[in-house]
Tab-separated table of C-alpha atoms and ligand atoms in Angstrom:
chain	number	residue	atom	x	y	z
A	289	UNK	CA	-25.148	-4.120	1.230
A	290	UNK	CA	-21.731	-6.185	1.488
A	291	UNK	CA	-18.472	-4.713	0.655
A	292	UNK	CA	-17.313	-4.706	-3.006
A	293	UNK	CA	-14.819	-8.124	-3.500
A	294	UNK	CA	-11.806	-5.514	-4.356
A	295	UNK	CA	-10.895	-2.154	-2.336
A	296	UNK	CA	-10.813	-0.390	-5.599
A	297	UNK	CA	-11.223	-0.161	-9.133
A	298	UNK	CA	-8.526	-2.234	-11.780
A	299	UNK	CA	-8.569	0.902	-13.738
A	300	UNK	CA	-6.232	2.071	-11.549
A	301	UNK	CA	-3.460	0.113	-11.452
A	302	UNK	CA	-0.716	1.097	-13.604
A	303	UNK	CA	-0.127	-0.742	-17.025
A	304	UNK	CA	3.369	0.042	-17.090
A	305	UNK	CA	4.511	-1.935	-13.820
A	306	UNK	CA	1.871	-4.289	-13.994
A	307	UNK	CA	3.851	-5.166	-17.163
A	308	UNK	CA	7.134	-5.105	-15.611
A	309	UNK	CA	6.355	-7.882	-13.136
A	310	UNK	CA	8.306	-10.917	-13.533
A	311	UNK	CA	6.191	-13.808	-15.219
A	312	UNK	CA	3.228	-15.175	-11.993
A	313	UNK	CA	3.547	-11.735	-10.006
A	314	UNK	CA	0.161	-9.564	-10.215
A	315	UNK	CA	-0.237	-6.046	-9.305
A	316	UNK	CA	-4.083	-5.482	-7.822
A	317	UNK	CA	-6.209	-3.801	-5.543
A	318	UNK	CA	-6.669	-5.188	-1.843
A	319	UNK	CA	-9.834	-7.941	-1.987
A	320	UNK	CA	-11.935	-9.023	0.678
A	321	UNK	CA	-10.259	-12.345	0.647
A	322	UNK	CA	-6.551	-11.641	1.508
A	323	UNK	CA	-6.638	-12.417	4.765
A	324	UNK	CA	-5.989	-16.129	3.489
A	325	UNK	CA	-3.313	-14.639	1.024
A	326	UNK	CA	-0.635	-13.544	3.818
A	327	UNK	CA	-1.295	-10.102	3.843
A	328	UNK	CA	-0.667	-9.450	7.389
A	329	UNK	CA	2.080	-11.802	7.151
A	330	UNK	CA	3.572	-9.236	4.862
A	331	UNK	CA	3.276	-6.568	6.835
A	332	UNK	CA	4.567	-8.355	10.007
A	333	UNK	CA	7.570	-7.753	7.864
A	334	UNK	CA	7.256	-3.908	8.835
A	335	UNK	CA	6.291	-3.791	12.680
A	336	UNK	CA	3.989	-5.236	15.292
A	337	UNK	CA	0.810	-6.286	13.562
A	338	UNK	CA	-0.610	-8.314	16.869
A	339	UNK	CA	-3.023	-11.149	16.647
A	340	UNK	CA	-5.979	-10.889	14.488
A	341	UNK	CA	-8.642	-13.123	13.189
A	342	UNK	CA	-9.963	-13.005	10.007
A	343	UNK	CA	-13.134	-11.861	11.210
A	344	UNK	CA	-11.552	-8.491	12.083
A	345	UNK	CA	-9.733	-8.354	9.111
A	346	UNK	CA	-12.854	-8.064	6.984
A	347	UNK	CA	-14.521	-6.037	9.219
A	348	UNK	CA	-11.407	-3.843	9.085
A	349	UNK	CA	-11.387	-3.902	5.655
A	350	UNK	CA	-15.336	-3.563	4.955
A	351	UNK	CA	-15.266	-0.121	6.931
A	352	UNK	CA	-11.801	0.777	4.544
A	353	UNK	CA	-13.719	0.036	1.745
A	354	UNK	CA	-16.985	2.457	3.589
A	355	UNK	CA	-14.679	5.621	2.736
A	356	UNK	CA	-15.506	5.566	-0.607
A	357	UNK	CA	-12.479	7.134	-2.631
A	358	UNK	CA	-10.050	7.083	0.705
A	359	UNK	CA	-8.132	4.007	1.304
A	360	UNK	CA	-5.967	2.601	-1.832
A	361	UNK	CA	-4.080	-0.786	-0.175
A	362	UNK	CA	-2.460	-2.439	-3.323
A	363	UNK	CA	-0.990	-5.641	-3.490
A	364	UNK	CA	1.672	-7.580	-5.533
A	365	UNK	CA	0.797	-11.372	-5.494
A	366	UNK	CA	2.533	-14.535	-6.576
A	367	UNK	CA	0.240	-16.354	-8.224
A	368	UNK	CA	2.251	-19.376	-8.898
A	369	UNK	CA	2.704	-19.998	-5.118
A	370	UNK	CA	2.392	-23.014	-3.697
A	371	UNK	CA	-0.165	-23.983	-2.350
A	372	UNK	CA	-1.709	-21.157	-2.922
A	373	UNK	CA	-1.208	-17.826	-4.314
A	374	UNK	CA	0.654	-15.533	-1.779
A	375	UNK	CA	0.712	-11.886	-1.314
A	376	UNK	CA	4.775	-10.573	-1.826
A	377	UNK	CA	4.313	-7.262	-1.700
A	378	UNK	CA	1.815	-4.247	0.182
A	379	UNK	CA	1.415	-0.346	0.363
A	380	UNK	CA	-1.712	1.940	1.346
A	381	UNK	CA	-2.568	5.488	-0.218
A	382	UNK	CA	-4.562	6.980	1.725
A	383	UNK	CA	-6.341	10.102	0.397
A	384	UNK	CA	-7.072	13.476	2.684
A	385	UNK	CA	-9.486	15.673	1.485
A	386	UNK	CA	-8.589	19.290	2.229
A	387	UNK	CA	-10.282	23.077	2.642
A	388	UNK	CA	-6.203	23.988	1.752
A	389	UNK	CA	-5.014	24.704	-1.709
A	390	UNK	CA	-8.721	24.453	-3.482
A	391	UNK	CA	-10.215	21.754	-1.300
A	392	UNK	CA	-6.932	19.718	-2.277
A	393	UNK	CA	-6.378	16.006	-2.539
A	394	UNK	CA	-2.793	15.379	-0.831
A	395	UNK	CA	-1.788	11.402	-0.725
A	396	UNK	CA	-0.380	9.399	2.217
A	397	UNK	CA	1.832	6.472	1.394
A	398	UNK	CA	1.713	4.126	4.850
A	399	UNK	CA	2.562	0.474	5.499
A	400	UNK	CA	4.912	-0.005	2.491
A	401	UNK	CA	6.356	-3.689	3.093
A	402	UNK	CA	7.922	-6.010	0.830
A	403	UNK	CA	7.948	-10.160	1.953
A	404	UNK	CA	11.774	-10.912	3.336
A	405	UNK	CA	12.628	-13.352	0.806
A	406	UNK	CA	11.276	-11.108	-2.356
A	407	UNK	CA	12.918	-7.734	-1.296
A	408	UNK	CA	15.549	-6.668	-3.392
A	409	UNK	CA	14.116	-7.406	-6.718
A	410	UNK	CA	11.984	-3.890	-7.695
A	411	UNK	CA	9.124	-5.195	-6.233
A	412	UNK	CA	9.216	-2.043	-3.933
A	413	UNK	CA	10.157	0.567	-5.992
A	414	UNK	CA	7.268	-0.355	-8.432
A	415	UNK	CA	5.103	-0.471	-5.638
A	416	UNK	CA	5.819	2.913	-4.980
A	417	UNK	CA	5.093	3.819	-8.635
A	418	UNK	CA	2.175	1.889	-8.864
A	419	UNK	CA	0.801	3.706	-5.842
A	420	UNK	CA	1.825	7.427	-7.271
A	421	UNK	CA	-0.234	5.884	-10.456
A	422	UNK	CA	-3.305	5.744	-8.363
A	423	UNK	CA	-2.657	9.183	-6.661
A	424	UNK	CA	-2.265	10.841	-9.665
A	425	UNK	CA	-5.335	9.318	-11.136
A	426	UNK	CA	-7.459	10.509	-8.547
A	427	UNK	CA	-5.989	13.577	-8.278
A	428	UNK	CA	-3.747	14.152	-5.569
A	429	UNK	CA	-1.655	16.937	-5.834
A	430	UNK	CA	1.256	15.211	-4.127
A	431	UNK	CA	2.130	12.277	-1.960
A	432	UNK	CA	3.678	12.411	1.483
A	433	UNK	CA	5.021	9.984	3.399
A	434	UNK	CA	7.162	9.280	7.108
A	435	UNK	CA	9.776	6.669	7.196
A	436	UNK	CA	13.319	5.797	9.379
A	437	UNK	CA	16.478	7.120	8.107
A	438	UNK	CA	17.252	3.758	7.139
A	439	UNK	CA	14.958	3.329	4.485
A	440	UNK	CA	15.539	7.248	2.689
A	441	UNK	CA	17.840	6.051	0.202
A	442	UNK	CA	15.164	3.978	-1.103
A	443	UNK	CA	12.509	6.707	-1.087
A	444	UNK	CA	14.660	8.701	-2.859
A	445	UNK	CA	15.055	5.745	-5.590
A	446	UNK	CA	11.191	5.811	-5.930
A	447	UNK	CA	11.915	9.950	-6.409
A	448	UNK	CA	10.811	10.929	-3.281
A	449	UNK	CA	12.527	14.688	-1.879
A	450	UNK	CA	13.591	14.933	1.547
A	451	UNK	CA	11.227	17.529	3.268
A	452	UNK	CA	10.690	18.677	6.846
A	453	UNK	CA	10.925	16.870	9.778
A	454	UNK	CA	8.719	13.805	11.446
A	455	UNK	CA	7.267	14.850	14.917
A	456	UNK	CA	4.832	12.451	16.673
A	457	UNK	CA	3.517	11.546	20.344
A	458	UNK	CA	2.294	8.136	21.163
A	459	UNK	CA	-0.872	7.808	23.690
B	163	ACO	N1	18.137	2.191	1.726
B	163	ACO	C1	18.694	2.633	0.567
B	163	ACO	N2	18.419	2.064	-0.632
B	163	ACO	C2	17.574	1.023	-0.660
B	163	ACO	C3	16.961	0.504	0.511
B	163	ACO	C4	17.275	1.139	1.741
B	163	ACO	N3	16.718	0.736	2.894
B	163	ACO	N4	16.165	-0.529	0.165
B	163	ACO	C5	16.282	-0.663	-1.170
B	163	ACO	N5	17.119	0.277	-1.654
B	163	ACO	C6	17.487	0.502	-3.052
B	163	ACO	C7	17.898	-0.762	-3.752
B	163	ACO	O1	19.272	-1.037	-3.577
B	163	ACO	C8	17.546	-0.449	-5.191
B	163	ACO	O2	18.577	0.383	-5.729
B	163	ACO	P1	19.028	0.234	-7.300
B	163	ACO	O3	17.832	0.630	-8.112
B	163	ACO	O4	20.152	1.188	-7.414
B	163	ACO	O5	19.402	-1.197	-7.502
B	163	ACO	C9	16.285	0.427	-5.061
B	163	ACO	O6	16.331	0.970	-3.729
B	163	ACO	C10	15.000	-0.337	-5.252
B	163	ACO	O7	14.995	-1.414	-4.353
B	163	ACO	P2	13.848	-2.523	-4.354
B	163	ACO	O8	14.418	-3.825	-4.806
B	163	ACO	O9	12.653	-2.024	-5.076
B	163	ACO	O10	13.540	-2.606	-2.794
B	163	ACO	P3	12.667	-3.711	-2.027
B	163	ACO	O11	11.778	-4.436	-2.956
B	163	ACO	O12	13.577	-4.525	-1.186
B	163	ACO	O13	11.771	-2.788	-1.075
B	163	ACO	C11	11.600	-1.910	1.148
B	163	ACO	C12	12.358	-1.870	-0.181
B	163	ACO	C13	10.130	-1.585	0.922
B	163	ACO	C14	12.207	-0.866	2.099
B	163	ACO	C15	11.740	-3.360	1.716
B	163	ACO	O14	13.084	-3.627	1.968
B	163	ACO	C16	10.927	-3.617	2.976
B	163	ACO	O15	9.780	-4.045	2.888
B	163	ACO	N6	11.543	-3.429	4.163
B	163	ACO	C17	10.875	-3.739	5.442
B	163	ACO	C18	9.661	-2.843	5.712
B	163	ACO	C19	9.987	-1.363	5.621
B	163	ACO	O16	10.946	-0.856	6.204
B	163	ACO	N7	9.109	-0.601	4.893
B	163	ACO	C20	9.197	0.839	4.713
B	163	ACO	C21	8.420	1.517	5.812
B	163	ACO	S1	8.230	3.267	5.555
B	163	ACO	C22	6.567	3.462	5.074
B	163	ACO	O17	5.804	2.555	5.104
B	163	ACO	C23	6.147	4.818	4.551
């Protein structure tokens, strides 16, 4: 059976910033064909993506969309853009199912990136939101998330608490 055409349902994106979008921006749920929409070109906005070909991408994507109820990557597009419509906007929820606190649901918010030429204009502040939307709907008790101390004062916008410490080890 082939992968569904969208990562996840339209249910849950939120009504209230899919309102607030100016006139030509869409908020929606990753789809099998953004590869030719600039999503990695969006994200090479955040760090190293490397070079991949679209064949990967879906396959990447087809095994994302295999953990049924696990990986949320939502995506604002333009879709005035010429000459075609062009993602402006990315973030991933990814969902960890826990023994802790009643078999849990806790939400990760990774790979939040915003095009150069679009940032400054909400888009990522109502990416957050739309993102706590979807973990909210699904039932995540709370959302956690690593960034540089660059960016807090914009988690914080998005009402984010600072908490703890980030430790990691590369390999
Ligand atoms: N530090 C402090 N405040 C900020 C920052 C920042 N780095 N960036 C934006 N803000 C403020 C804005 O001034 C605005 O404040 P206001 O409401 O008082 O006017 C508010 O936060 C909302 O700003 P937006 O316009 O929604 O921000 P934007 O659309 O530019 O998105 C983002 C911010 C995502 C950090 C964007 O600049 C970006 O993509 N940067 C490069 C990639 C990146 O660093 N991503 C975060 C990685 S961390 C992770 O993925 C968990």
């Amino acid at each position: 059976m082939s992968a569904p055409a969208s990562l996840f349902s339209d249910d849950l994106i939120s009504p209230e910033v899919q309102s607030s979008l100016p006139e030509g921006y869409i908020a929606r749920p990753l789809q099998r064909t953004d590869f030719q929409h600039g999503h990695l070109d969006v994200l090479r906005d955040l760090a190293v993506v490397g070079d991949i070909t679209e064949e990967a991408w879906v396959e990447r994507y087809d095994w994302m969309a295999s953990c049924h109820g696990s990986y949320y990557v939502l995506v604002f597009v333009d879709t005035k853009a010429e000459p075609s419509k062009q993602i402006v906007a990315t973030g991933t929820l990814i969902v960890e199912r826990k023994f802790l606190f009643k078999l849990g649901l806790q939400g990760h918010i990774e790979d939040i990136a915003v095009a150069k030429g679009q940032q400054g204009k909400k888009f990522g502040v109502k990416l957050l939101s739309a993102l706590d939307f979807v973990a909210d709907k699904v039932g995540c008790y709370k959302n956690i998330l690593d960034c540089s101390p660059e960016n807090t004062g914009f988690y914080v916008k998005c009402s984010y608490e600072q908490a703890g410490q980030e430790m990691h080890r590369y390999f």
